[in-house]
Amino acid sequence: MKRVLSLILACILLAGCISAVVLAEGAADPVLDTGVVVTVSVTGSGEIKLSERDDSSKFYPVVNGQAAVPANTAIKIEAVPGEGQRLLSLAAKGIALTLPYTVSFQSADMDKTIAAVFEPMQYSVTYTAPTGGTLSVTNSGQPVASGTKLDWGTVLTVAATPDEGHALDTLTAGGTPVASGATFTLKQDTTVAASFKALQHSVTYDAPVNGTLSVTNGGQPVASGTKLDWGTELVVTATPSDGYVLDTLTAGGTPIASGAPYTLKGDILFAAAFKTADSVPVEIPDTQPADGKLTIYYNGQPLTADTTLPVGAQLEFRIVPNDGKELVTLTVNGEIIYDLNSPARAAAHTGDTITVPYTVKEAVTSVAATFQTAAKRDVTVTLPTLVTEQGTLTIRNLTQNKVVAAGTGTVQTGDRLQFELTPKSGYQITAFNVTGVNENMPALPSPGRALTFAAAVKSDATALTVTASLGAYAPNGDKGSVAMPTGVFDDDGDTLEDKDGDAFNIDSIAGDGRITLDGVRPNRTFYIQLGDDRFNPTTILDDGCMATASQLADDSLFRISIDKEGDGKSLIRSITQVNEKRLGGSSTRGSYLKVVLKDSTSTDEKKATATVTFKARNTLKTADGDEGDWHSGDCATLDITMWIANTKTSGSDHNINTGDNVYLDPDDNDWNVYVWGDDRAALEFYASDDADSFYARLSTKADVDIYSEYGDPVDANLWFYDFVGHPEVPSSSRAYLTLGIPWDEDDDYTPYPNDCYIYEVDSRGNLTDVTSSFSYSRSEREIPGWTTRTRTLGTYIVSDTELDLEQDYDIDLDDNATDSYEEQIKVNPSTGGGNSTPPVTQTILPPPTASGSDGISSEPAGSEPAESSEPERETAQTGQIDVTEPTVPQVTQPASNQRRSFPLFGVLAAAVVLACAGGAAYLVYLKMHDV
């Protein structure tokens, strides 16, 4: 029974669901039930859709302008514009509707209408007038101005008409190509654009005989066969050769004038013909004018005698008036070609020389120049007013030796003036000009730099006006990079030269935070200029604070550290700060890094880099009266890259200056001759096959220690010949070395050469008498002097007196030291005679240290260490720096010094006692705690 009841219940539920589905499907059908009949009217292109507001699934179709809707029901009205249309108005029952568009109707309504009005949308038409032609847009034949708005669907006509010599290139409507005269339908905002291109025509000509023909376009030459745009303006110039004149010049067969402009309007052929010119005599004045000098030039050369020149020849009369005189007139055959009162006369002046051109038209039989005393006329000078904090302008009258007053001053014609415009820190020159002077204006200097300009007041000047302006200059370098150095100089203040004698151009070798010296010579001291008292550039420190060049160079404000790298880093003796220093005869004081390089006997180029870090010592604030604004530890770096090399001298016959850092590259399998100085020394040898280069610096500097130890006691005159590094000569047999006569023949004292003594100095400073190895001759060798045969160039001394070599010093030399002999030990010569041993003062030197990773130099920064001429030596086998010679002398200590070993045994005994005491204490501790 229960199963039967369950089946019945299931059937009932199934039937209910089917009915619900049927009812739901039936609800989607349009409501066509009778109700209120509404009249729907549509004006324009569009349609009306009706649906029930609260049930969008119920809609009421509009059929033949009518729709049946239920009464008292909110009806939603949807107005759908057609393409390119928009709804203008919508009304129901005669009342305009606003969004949302809803209405309800009752059977009793008198007005049962819905009315919609649609209108076309409007779009703009824009275009610009093209070059090379015209562009027009019309609507039914009527012009349409650019920017006009028209109805959607308007059909427009576009026409592009090229100008003469042009052709239509592109024509587009809304980016779509169209043909000229074609139509397009406006359906959106549309831009019409047209471009035209000039027609091109060829220019041809042949090179004429007896002259030249040139065609230029804007001053640039045009080659024959070139195609150029229609309308191009050309200049055709026919220049006859000497002795000829232009006969005809044509363009397409039509005569034209030489040098006149010609407008290209088609393919064209230029042609020129020349004919022999009639020659006429040109007489040179027999005497010069009393108050000046007159010279006639032809083809850039002065005419010194009467000659014959062709008609048309171009002459130049150059006149230089004497001091205090001025040219009044210049006449040729009675014709005035220069007049002092002519407005155009100023163009003839070039400094003190007046140049007047003249074309020979007939025989030149008379040339006359008249002069008068040049009247010194006052010229008013107008100076700009500069803000004092930005910079200064000083004008010095060099002729009158005075400074021109500020504001409006007075000078005279002919006075030579010097203009000095100096911006202060943080400012730069933005404009500078002077009227009434005879020199062209200089280019403006780099930001922050000063300008110096000299010129003379023109003889015809009535006023002199100076314009100048300064503007703020903000450093734009990288943070933490030192501003670009402003120069690199030697001790004399001259620009440093490389090994080939070329000056280092700072603009080519430096930038912010870097400077590269390619080819700098060893054994040099030079100065990298960071700024001076006329240009003090600003560096942006790593945290954005700023410091000037003079502040960086002040070691009381910034300390420096140096991190060296490269195979030549050992050649950097020191880098130090130098501030407010004058180099040579300079009138300015500069801020520098002083770089001292050691000598080197290497024939190879060495690279050395030094990163110099400037670090602020203390925190400063200008608000507190300090010199700057920065924090302690703020820093900036300058990377110095140096390629260090001695000067190479190649070939077999050369003169070498004494002291020059050079190395010789002899000719293989050939006789080689080298002479140092003014016949101070000579080397002659036959080079071996594949001969090696060798360092060949000859120093003639006197050794003070040797003089005091050996020369002074016997009142000897000594002359030194030091071949630095004692190089090996790559000869097939021993070379001829001649030590030349070191004195002049007209000296007050000249020893007899055969009575002189020659000594050789070894690496330890010991002297050996080698007189017997040398022979004197005036003519047997390359130079007069003492000659020996050798394979090694050493250090030699010529003495006019025999020296006492019996010295008995008890000195040991430390092979691990690097300093020169003279820097390690000072020996006081014995004054008692005999074999007494002089007292010895020992100098203990720290071992040499390389720069570490922290960038601290082995030399103390901020100080200038003593310089030594001793070079770094390079071994022939390895190419490594040999620092075993010269060596540090170690003075033998007395035997009593051995007692210093006692403290060592005392320390060991004390350590044993302490260890025992500690062990006992530990055992007691364990006992007390029952461990």
PDB file of C-alpha atoms in Angstrom, residues 420-629:
ATOM      1  CA  GLU A 420      88.594  90.403 -18.288  1.00  0.00           C
ATOM      2  CA  LEU A 421      85.198  88.909 -17.448  1.00  0.00           C
ATOM      3  CA  THR A 422      85.410  86.636 -14.399  1.00  0.00           C
ATOM      4  CA  PRO A 423      82.356  84.795 -13.037  1.00  0.00           C
ATOM      5  CA  LYS A 424      82.272  83.901  -9.376  1.00  0.00           C
ATOM      6  CA  SER A 425      81.683  80.397  -8.070  1.00  0.00           C
ATOM      7  CA  GLY A 426      78.315  79.088  -9.194  1.00  0.00           C
ATOM      8  CA  TYR A 427      78.017  81.416 -12.213  1.00  0.00           C
ATOM      9  CA  GLN A 428      78.920  81.302 -15.900  1.00  0.00           C
ATOM     10  CA  ILE A 429      79.289  83.749 -18.783  1.00  0.00           C
ATOM     11  CA  THR A 430      76.130  83.697 -20.901  1.00  0.00           C
ATOM     12  CA  ALA A 431      76.883  86.610 -23.273  1.00  0.00           C
ATOM     13  CA  PHE A 432      79.805  88.857 -24.237  1.00  0.00           C
ATOM     14  CA  ASN A 433      80.193  91.365 -27.080  1.00  0.00           C
ATOM     15  CA  VAL A 434      82.148  94.527 -27.809  1.00  0.00           C
ATOM     16  CA  THR A 435      81.412  96.991 -30.630  1.00  0.00           C
ATOM     17  CA  GLY A 436      83.986  99.377 -32.050  1.00  0.00           C
ATOM     18  CA  VAL A 437      87.078  97.140 -31.880  1.00  0.00           C
ATOM     19  CA  ASN A 438      89.110  95.538 -34.665  1.00  0.00           C
ATOM     20  CA  GLU A 439      88.954  91.901 -33.514  1.00  0.00           C
ATOM     21  CA  ASN A 440      86.286  89.238 -33.836  1.00  0.00           C
ATOM     22  CA  MET A 441      84.548  88.185 -30.647  1.00  0.00           C
ATOM     23  CA  PRO A 442      85.932  85.125 -28.852  1.00  0.00           C
ATOM     24  CA  ALA A 443      83.880  82.020 -28.189  1.00  0.00           C
ATOM     25  CA  LEU A 444      82.294  81.845 -24.759  1.00  0.00           C
ATOM     26  CA  PRO A 445      84.338  79.747 -22.338  1.00  0.00           C
ATOM     27  CA  SER A 446      83.143  76.605 -20.592  1.00  0.00           C
ATOM     28  CA  PRO A 447      80.662  77.120 -17.721  1.00  0.00           C
ATOM     29  CA  GLY A 448      82.343  78.790 -14.766  1.00  0.00           C
ATOM     30  CA  ARG A 449      85.519  79.810 -16.596  1.00  0.00           C
ATOM     31  CA  ALA A 450      86.811  83.351 -17.069  1.00  0.00           C
ATOM     32  CA  LEU A 451      87.216  85.156 -20.410  1.00  0.00           C
ATOM     33  CA  THR A 452      90.155  87.339 -21.452  1.00  0.00           C
ATOM     34  CA  PHE A 453      89.979  89.287 -24.718  1.00  0.00           C
ATOM     35  CA  ALA A 454      92.273  91.964 -26.175  1.00  0.00           C
ATOM     36  CA  ALA A 455      91.541  94.308 -29.092  1.00  0.00           C
ATOM     37  CA  ALA A 456      92.296  97.801 -30.375  1.00  0.00           C
ATOM     38  CA  VAL A 457      89.725 100.571 -30.722  1.00  0.00           C
ATOM     39  CA  LYS A 458      88.931 101.139 -34.404  1.00  0.00           C
ATOM     40  CA  SER A 459      90.206 104.377 -35.914  1.00  0.00           C
ATOM     41  CA  ASP A 460      86.678 105.250 -37.047  1.00  0.00           C
ATOM     42  CA  ALA A 461      84.939 104.231 -33.832  1.00  0.00           C
ATOM     43  CA  THR A 462      82.769 106.869 -32.184  1.00  0.00           C
ATOM     44  CA  ALA A 463      81.432 104.682 -29.371  1.00  0.00           C
ATOM     45  CA  LEU A 464      82.425 101.416 -27.780  1.00  0.00           C
ATOM     46  CA  THR A 465      79.730  99.344 -26.129  1.00  0.00           C
ATOM     47  CA  VAL A 466      80.379  96.287 -23.996  1.00  0.00           C
ATOM     48  CA  THR A 467      77.549  93.860 -23.328  1.00  0.00           C
ATOM     49  CA  ALA A 468      77.976  90.982 -20.910  1.00  0.00           C
ATOM     50  CA  SER A 469      75.754  88.828 -18.775  1.00  0.00           C
ATOM     51  CA  LEU A 470      76.228  86.090 -16.220  1.00  0.00           C
ATOM     52  CA  GLY A 471      73.878  83.290 -15.247  1.00  0.00           C
ATOM     53  CA  ALA A 472      73.631  80.722 -12.507  1.00  0.00           C
ATOM     54  CA  TYR A 473      75.721  77.641 -13.113  1.00  0.00           C
ATOM     55  CA  ALA A 474      74.600  74.460 -11.401  1.00  0.00           C
ATOM     56  CA  PRO A 475      77.162  71.657 -11.420  1.00  0.00           C
ATOM     57  CA  ASN A 476      75.767  68.768 -13.429  1.00  0.00           C
ATOM     58  CA  GLY A 477      78.427  66.161 -12.802  1.00  0.00           C
ATOM     59  CA  ASP A 478      77.903  62.779 -11.225  1.00  0.00           C
ATOM     60  CA  LYS A 479      77.671  62.652  -7.470  1.00  0.00           C
ATOM     61  CA  GLY A 480      80.940  61.669  -5.911  1.00  0.00           C
ATOM     62  CA  SER A 481      83.054  62.558  -8.982  1.00  0.00           C
ATOM     63  CA  VAL A 482      85.550  65.397  -8.842  1.00  0.00           C
ATOM     64  CA  ALA A 483      84.674  68.124 -11.359  1.00  0.00           C
ATOM     65  CA  MET A 484      86.670  67.946 -14.580  1.00  0.00           C
ATOM     66  CA  PRO A 485      90.275  69.096 -14.067  1.00  0.00           C
ATOM     67  CA  THR A 486      91.161  72.341 -15.827  1.00  0.00           C
ATOM     68  CA  GLY A 487      94.717  71.544 -16.889  1.00  0.00           C
ATOM     69  CA  VAL A 488      97.897  69.565 -16.289  1.00  0.00           C
ATOM     70  CA  PHE A 489     101.168  71.483 -15.970  1.00  0.00           C
ATOM     71  CA  ASP A 490     104.847  71.079 -15.214  1.00  0.00           C
ATOM     72  CA  ASP A 491     106.838  72.999 -12.581  1.00  0.00           C
ATOM     73  CA  ASP A 492     107.248  75.957 -14.931  1.00  0.00           C
ATOM     74  CA  GLY A 493     103.496  76.322 -15.427  1.00  0.00           C
ATOM     75  CA  ASP A 494     103.666  75.040 -19.015  1.00  0.00           C
ATOM     76  CA  THR A 495     101.218  72.447 -20.258  1.00  0.00           C
ATOM     77  CA  LEU A 496     102.669  69.004 -19.622  1.00  0.00           C
ATOM     78  CA  GLU A 497     104.039  67.232 -22.699  1.00  0.00           C
ATOM     79  CA  ASP A 498     103.985  63.518 -23.434  1.00  0.00           C
ATOM     80  CA  LYS A 499     106.965  61.371 -24.376  1.00  0.00           C
ATOM     81  CA  ASP A 500     106.690  62.533 -27.998  1.00  0.00           C
ATOM     82  CA  GLY A 501     106.696  66.222 -27.072  1.00  0.00           C
ATOM     83  CA  ASP A 502     102.972  66.808 -27.668  1.00  0.00           C
ATOM     84  CA  ALA A 503     101.075  68.882 -25.096  1.00  0.00           C
ATOM     85  CA  PHE A 504      98.237  67.206 -23.203  1.00  0.00           C
ATOM     86  CA  ASN A 505      94.953  68.863 -24.237  1.00  0.00           C
ATOM     87  CA  ILE A 506      92.798  68.818 -21.116  1.00  0.00           C
ATOM     88  CA  ASP A 507      89.523  68.770 -23.103  1.00  0.00           C
ATOM     89  CA  SER A 508      90.643  65.541 -24.798  1.00  0.00           C
ATOM     90  CA  ILE A 509      91.986  63.690 -21.767  1.00  0.00           C
ATOM     91  CA  ALA A 510      89.706  64.624 -18.871  1.00  0.00           C
ATOM     92  CA  GLY A 511      86.120  64.624 -17.708  1.00  0.00           C
ATOM     93  CA  ASP A 512      84.246  64.618 -14.429  1.00  0.00           C
ATOM     94  CA  GLY A 513      86.000  62.186 -12.113  1.00  0.00           C
ATOM     95  CA  ARG A 514      88.724  61.134 -14.551  1.00  0.00           C
ATOM     96  CA  ILE A 515      91.914  62.122 -16.331  1.00  0.00           C
ATOM     97  CA  THR A 516      94.048  59.971 -18.643  1.00  0.00           C
ATOM     98  CA  LEU A 517      97.686  60.743 -19.413  1.00  0.00           C
ATOM     99  CA  ASP A 518      98.790  58.518 -22.281  1.00  0.00           C
ATOM    100  CA  GLY A 519     102.537  58.649 -22.776  1.00  0.00           C
ATOM    101  CA  VAL A 520     103.599  60.490 -19.630  1.00  0.00           C
ATOM    102  CA  ARG A 521     107.313  60.122 -18.969  1.00  0.00           C
ATOM    103  CA  PRO A 522     108.760  58.699 -15.741  1.00  0.00           C
ATOM    104  CA  ASN A 523     110.870  60.758 -13.338  1.00  0.00           C
ATOM    105  CA  ARG A 524     108.431  63.645 -13.707  1.00  0.00           C
ATOM    106  CA  THR A 525     106.665  65.979 -11.330  1.00  0.00           C
ATOM    107  CA  PHE A 526     103.458  67.478 -12.648  1.00  0.00           C
ATOM    108  CA  TYR A 527     100.357  69.193 -11.357  1.00  0.00           C
ATOM    109  CA  ILE A 528      96.751  68.289 -12.152  1.00  0.00           C
ATOM    110  CA  GLN A 529      94.889  71.570 -11.830  1.00  0.00           C
ATOM    111  CA  LEU A 530      91.498  71.266 -10.142  1.00  0.00           C
ATOM    112  CA  GLY A 531      90.845  75.008 -10.488  1.00  0.00           C
ATOM    113  CA  ASP A 532      92.389  78.425  -9.894  1.00  0.00           C
ATOM    114  CA  ASP A 533      91.455  81.810  -8.495  1.00  0.00           C
ATOM    115  CA  ARG A 534      89.712  82.661 -11.785  1.00  0.00           C
ATOM    116  CA  PHE A 535      87.824  79.398 -12.243  1.00  0.00           C
ATOM    117  CA  ASN A 536      86.992  77.425  -9.132  1.00  0.00           C
ATOM    118  CA  PRO A 537      84.692  74.577 -10.291  1.00  0.00           C
ATOM    119  CA  THR A 538      82.286  72.921  -7.904  1.00  0.00           C
ATOM    120  CA  THR A 539      82.253  69.182  -7.187  1.00  0.00           C
ATOM    121  CA  ILE A 540      79.110  67.362  -6.050  1.00  0.00           C
ATOM    122  CA  LEU A 541      80.088  65.104  -3.152  1.00  0.00           C
ATOM    123  CA  ASP A 542      78.639  61.622  -2.815  1.00  0.00           C
ATOM    124  CA  ASP A 543      75.704  62.744  -0.636  1.00  0.00           C
ATOM    125  CA  GLY A 544      74.840  65.789  -2.760  1.00  0.00           C
ATOM    126  CA  CYS A 545      76.749  68.421  -0.817  1.00  0.00           C
ATOM    127  CA  MET A 546      79.168  70.615  -2.755  1.00  0.00           C
ATOM    128  CA  ALA A 547      82.819  71.626  -2.460  1.00  0.00           C
ATOM    129  CA  THR A 548      84.957  73.864  -4.660  1.00  0.00           C
ATOM    130  CA  ALA A 549      88.309  72.909  -6.155  1.00  0.00           C
ATOM    131  CA  SER A 550      90.169  75.119  -3.685  1.00  0.00           C
ATOM    132  CA  GLN A 551      88.397  73.396  -0.798  1.00  0.00           C
ATOM    133  CA  LEU A 552      89.269  69.914  -2.103  1.00  0.00           C
ATOM    134  CA  ALA A 553      92.924  70.943  -2.383  1.00  0.00           C
ATOM    135  CA  ASP A 554      92.969  72.249   1.207  1.00  0.00           C
ATOM    136  CA  ASP A 555      94.301  69.380   3.328  1.00  0.00           C
ATOM    137  CA  SER A 556      92.836  70.967   6.459  1.00  0.00           C
ATOM    138  CA  LEU A 557      89.350  70.433   5.004  1.00  0.00           C
ATOM    139  CA  PHE A 558      89.780  67.216   3.011  1.00  0.00           C
ATOM    140  CA  ARG A 559      92.225  64.367   3.393  1.00  0.00           C
ATOM    141  CA  ILE A 560      93.068  62.169   0.452  1.00  0.00           C
ATOM    142  CA  SER A 561      93.738  58.481   0.083  1.00  0.00           C
ATOM    143  CA  ILE A 562      95.203  56.836  -2.978  1.00  0.00           C
ATOM    144  CA  ASP A 563      94.449  53.358  -4.293  1.00  0.00           C
ATOM    145  CA  LYS A 564      97.044  52.319  -6.868  1.00  0.00           C
ATOM    146  CA  GLU A 565      96.697  49.577  -9.462  1.00  0.00           C
ATOM    147  CA  GLY A 566      98.529  48.376 -12.565  1.00  0.00           C
ATOM    148  CA  ASP A 567     101.992  47.079 -13.406  1.00  0.00           C
ATOM    149  CA  GLY A 568     103.357  50.616 -13.150  1.00  0.00           C
ATOM    150  CA  LYS A 569     101.853  51.529  -9.784  1.00  0.00           C
ATOM    151  CA  SER A 570     105.270  51.362  -8.080  1.00  0.00           C
ATOM    152  CA  LEU A 571     106.366  54.274 -10.283  1.00  0.00           C
ATOM    153  CA  ILE A 572     103.949  56.590  -8.445  1.00  0.00           C
ATOM    154  CA  ARG A 573     106.091  58.117  -5.736  1.00  0.00           C
ATOM    155  CA  SER A 574     103.452  60.414  -4.262  1.00  0.00           C
ATOM    156  CA  ILE A 575     100.207  62.298  -4.911  1.00  0.00           C
ATOM    157  CA  THR A 576      99.582  65.274  -2.651  1.00  0.00           C
ATOM    158  CA  GLN A 577      97.278  68.264  -2.322  1.00  0.00           C
ATOM    159  CA  VAL A 578      98.702  71.664  -3.198  1.00  0.00           C
ATOM    160  CA  ASN A 579      96.605  74.794  -2.775  1.00  0.00           C
ATOM    161  CA  GLU A 580      97.069  78.442  -3.735  1.00  0.00           C
ATOM    162  CA  LYS A 581     100.270  77.735  -5.660  1.00  0.00           C
ATOM    163  CA  ARG A 582     101.773  79.765  -8.484  1.00  0.00           C
ATOM    164  CA  LEU A 583     103.498  77.684 -11.131  1.00  0.00           C
ATOM    165  CA  GLY A 584     106.397  79.309 -12.942  1.00  0.00           C
ATOM    166  CA  GLY A 585     105.611  82.901 -13.777  1.00  0.00           C
ATOM    167  CA  SER A 586     101.824  82.492 -13.630  1.00  0.00           C
ATOM    168  CA  SER A 587      99.855  85.404 -12.188  1.00  0.00           C
ATOM    169  CA  THR A 588      97.124  83.127 -10.885  1.00  0.00           C
ATOM    170  CA  ARG A 589      97.141  80.776  -7.957  1.00  0.00           C
ATOM    171  CA  GLY A 590      95.806  77.303  -8.538  1.00  0.00           C
ATOM    172  CA  SER A 591      94.515  74.272  -6.685  1.00  0.00           C
ATOM    173  CA  TYR A 592      96.349  71.110  -7.662  1.00  0.00           C
ATOM    174  CA  LEU A 593      97.124  67.479  -7.137  1.00  0.00           C
ATOM    175  CA  LYS A 594     100.889  67.189  -7.277  1.00  0.00           C
ATOM    176  CA  VAL A 595     101.994  63.895  -8.851  1.00  0.00           C
ATOM    177  CA  VAL A 596     105.587  62.712  -8.504  1.00  0.00           C
ATOM    178  CA  LEU A 597     106.736  59.764 -10.636  1.00  0.00           C
ATOM    179  CA  LYS A 598     109.851  57.723 -10.028  1.00  0.00           C
ATOM    180  CA  ASP A 599     112.444  57.057 -12.674  1.00  0.00           C
ATOM    181  CA  SER A 600     112.262  53.850 -14.686  1.00  0.00           C
ATOM    182  CA  THR A 601     114.765  52.047 -16.845  1.00  0.00           C
ATOM    183  CA  SER A 602     112.065  50.018 -18.560  1.00  0.00           C
ATOM    184  CA  THR A 603     111.718  49.992 -22.319  1.00  0.00           C
ATOM    185  CA  ASP A 604     108.136  48.800 -21.945  1.00  0.00           C
ATOM    186  CA  GLU A 605     105.074  50.922 -21.376  1.00  0.00           C
ATOM    187  CA  LYS A 606     103.638  50.665 -17.855  1.00  0.00           C
ATOM    188  CA  LYS A 607     100.055  51.330 -16.819  1.00  0.00           C
ATOM    189  CA  ALA A 608      99.385  52.905 -13.459  1.00  0.00           C
ATOM    190  CA  THR A 609      96.005  53.920 -12.110  1.00  0.00           C
ATOM    191  CA  ALA A 610      95.421  55.923  -8.974  1.00  0.00           C
ATOM    192  CA  THR A 611      91.972  56.453  -7.510  1.00  0.00           C
ATOM    193  CA  VAL A 612      92.277  59.571  -5.389  1.00  0.00           C
ATOM    194  CA  THR A 613      89.513  59.888  -2.796  1.00  0.00           C
ATOM    195  CA  PHE A 614      88.900  63.263  -1.173  1.00  0.00           C
ATOM    196  CA  LYS A 615      87.153  62.750   2.188  1.00  0.00           C
ATOM    197  CA  ALA A 616      85.830  65.591   4.359  1.00  0.00           C
ATOM    198  CA  ARG A 617      87.571  65.750   7.726  1.00  0.00           C
ATOM    199  CA  ASN A 618      84.733  67.425   9.634  1.00  0.00           C
ATOM    200  CA  THR A 619      81.097  68.430   9.334  1.00  0.00           C
ATOM    201  CA  LEU A 620      80.856  72.083   8.302  1.00  0.00           C
ATOM    202  CA  LYS A 621      77.957  74.517   7.983  1.00  0.00           C
ATOM    203  CA  THR A 622      78.192  77.931   6.367  1.00  0.00           C
ATOM    204  CA  ALA A 623      75.340  79.022   8.650  1.00  0.00           C
ATOM    205  CA  ASP A 624      77.785  78.596  11.523  1.00  0.00           C
ATOM    206  CA  GLY A 625      80.441  80.626   9.749  1.00  0.00           C
ATOM    207  CA  ASP A 626      82.260  77.595   8.323  1.00  0.00           C
ATOM    208  CA  GLU A 627      83.920  77.495   4.874  1.00  0.00           C
ATOM    209  CA  GLY A 628      81.500  74.962   3.430  1.00  0.00           C
ATOM    210  CA  ASP A 629      78.423  72.792   3.843  1.00  0.00           C
TER     211      ASP A 629
END
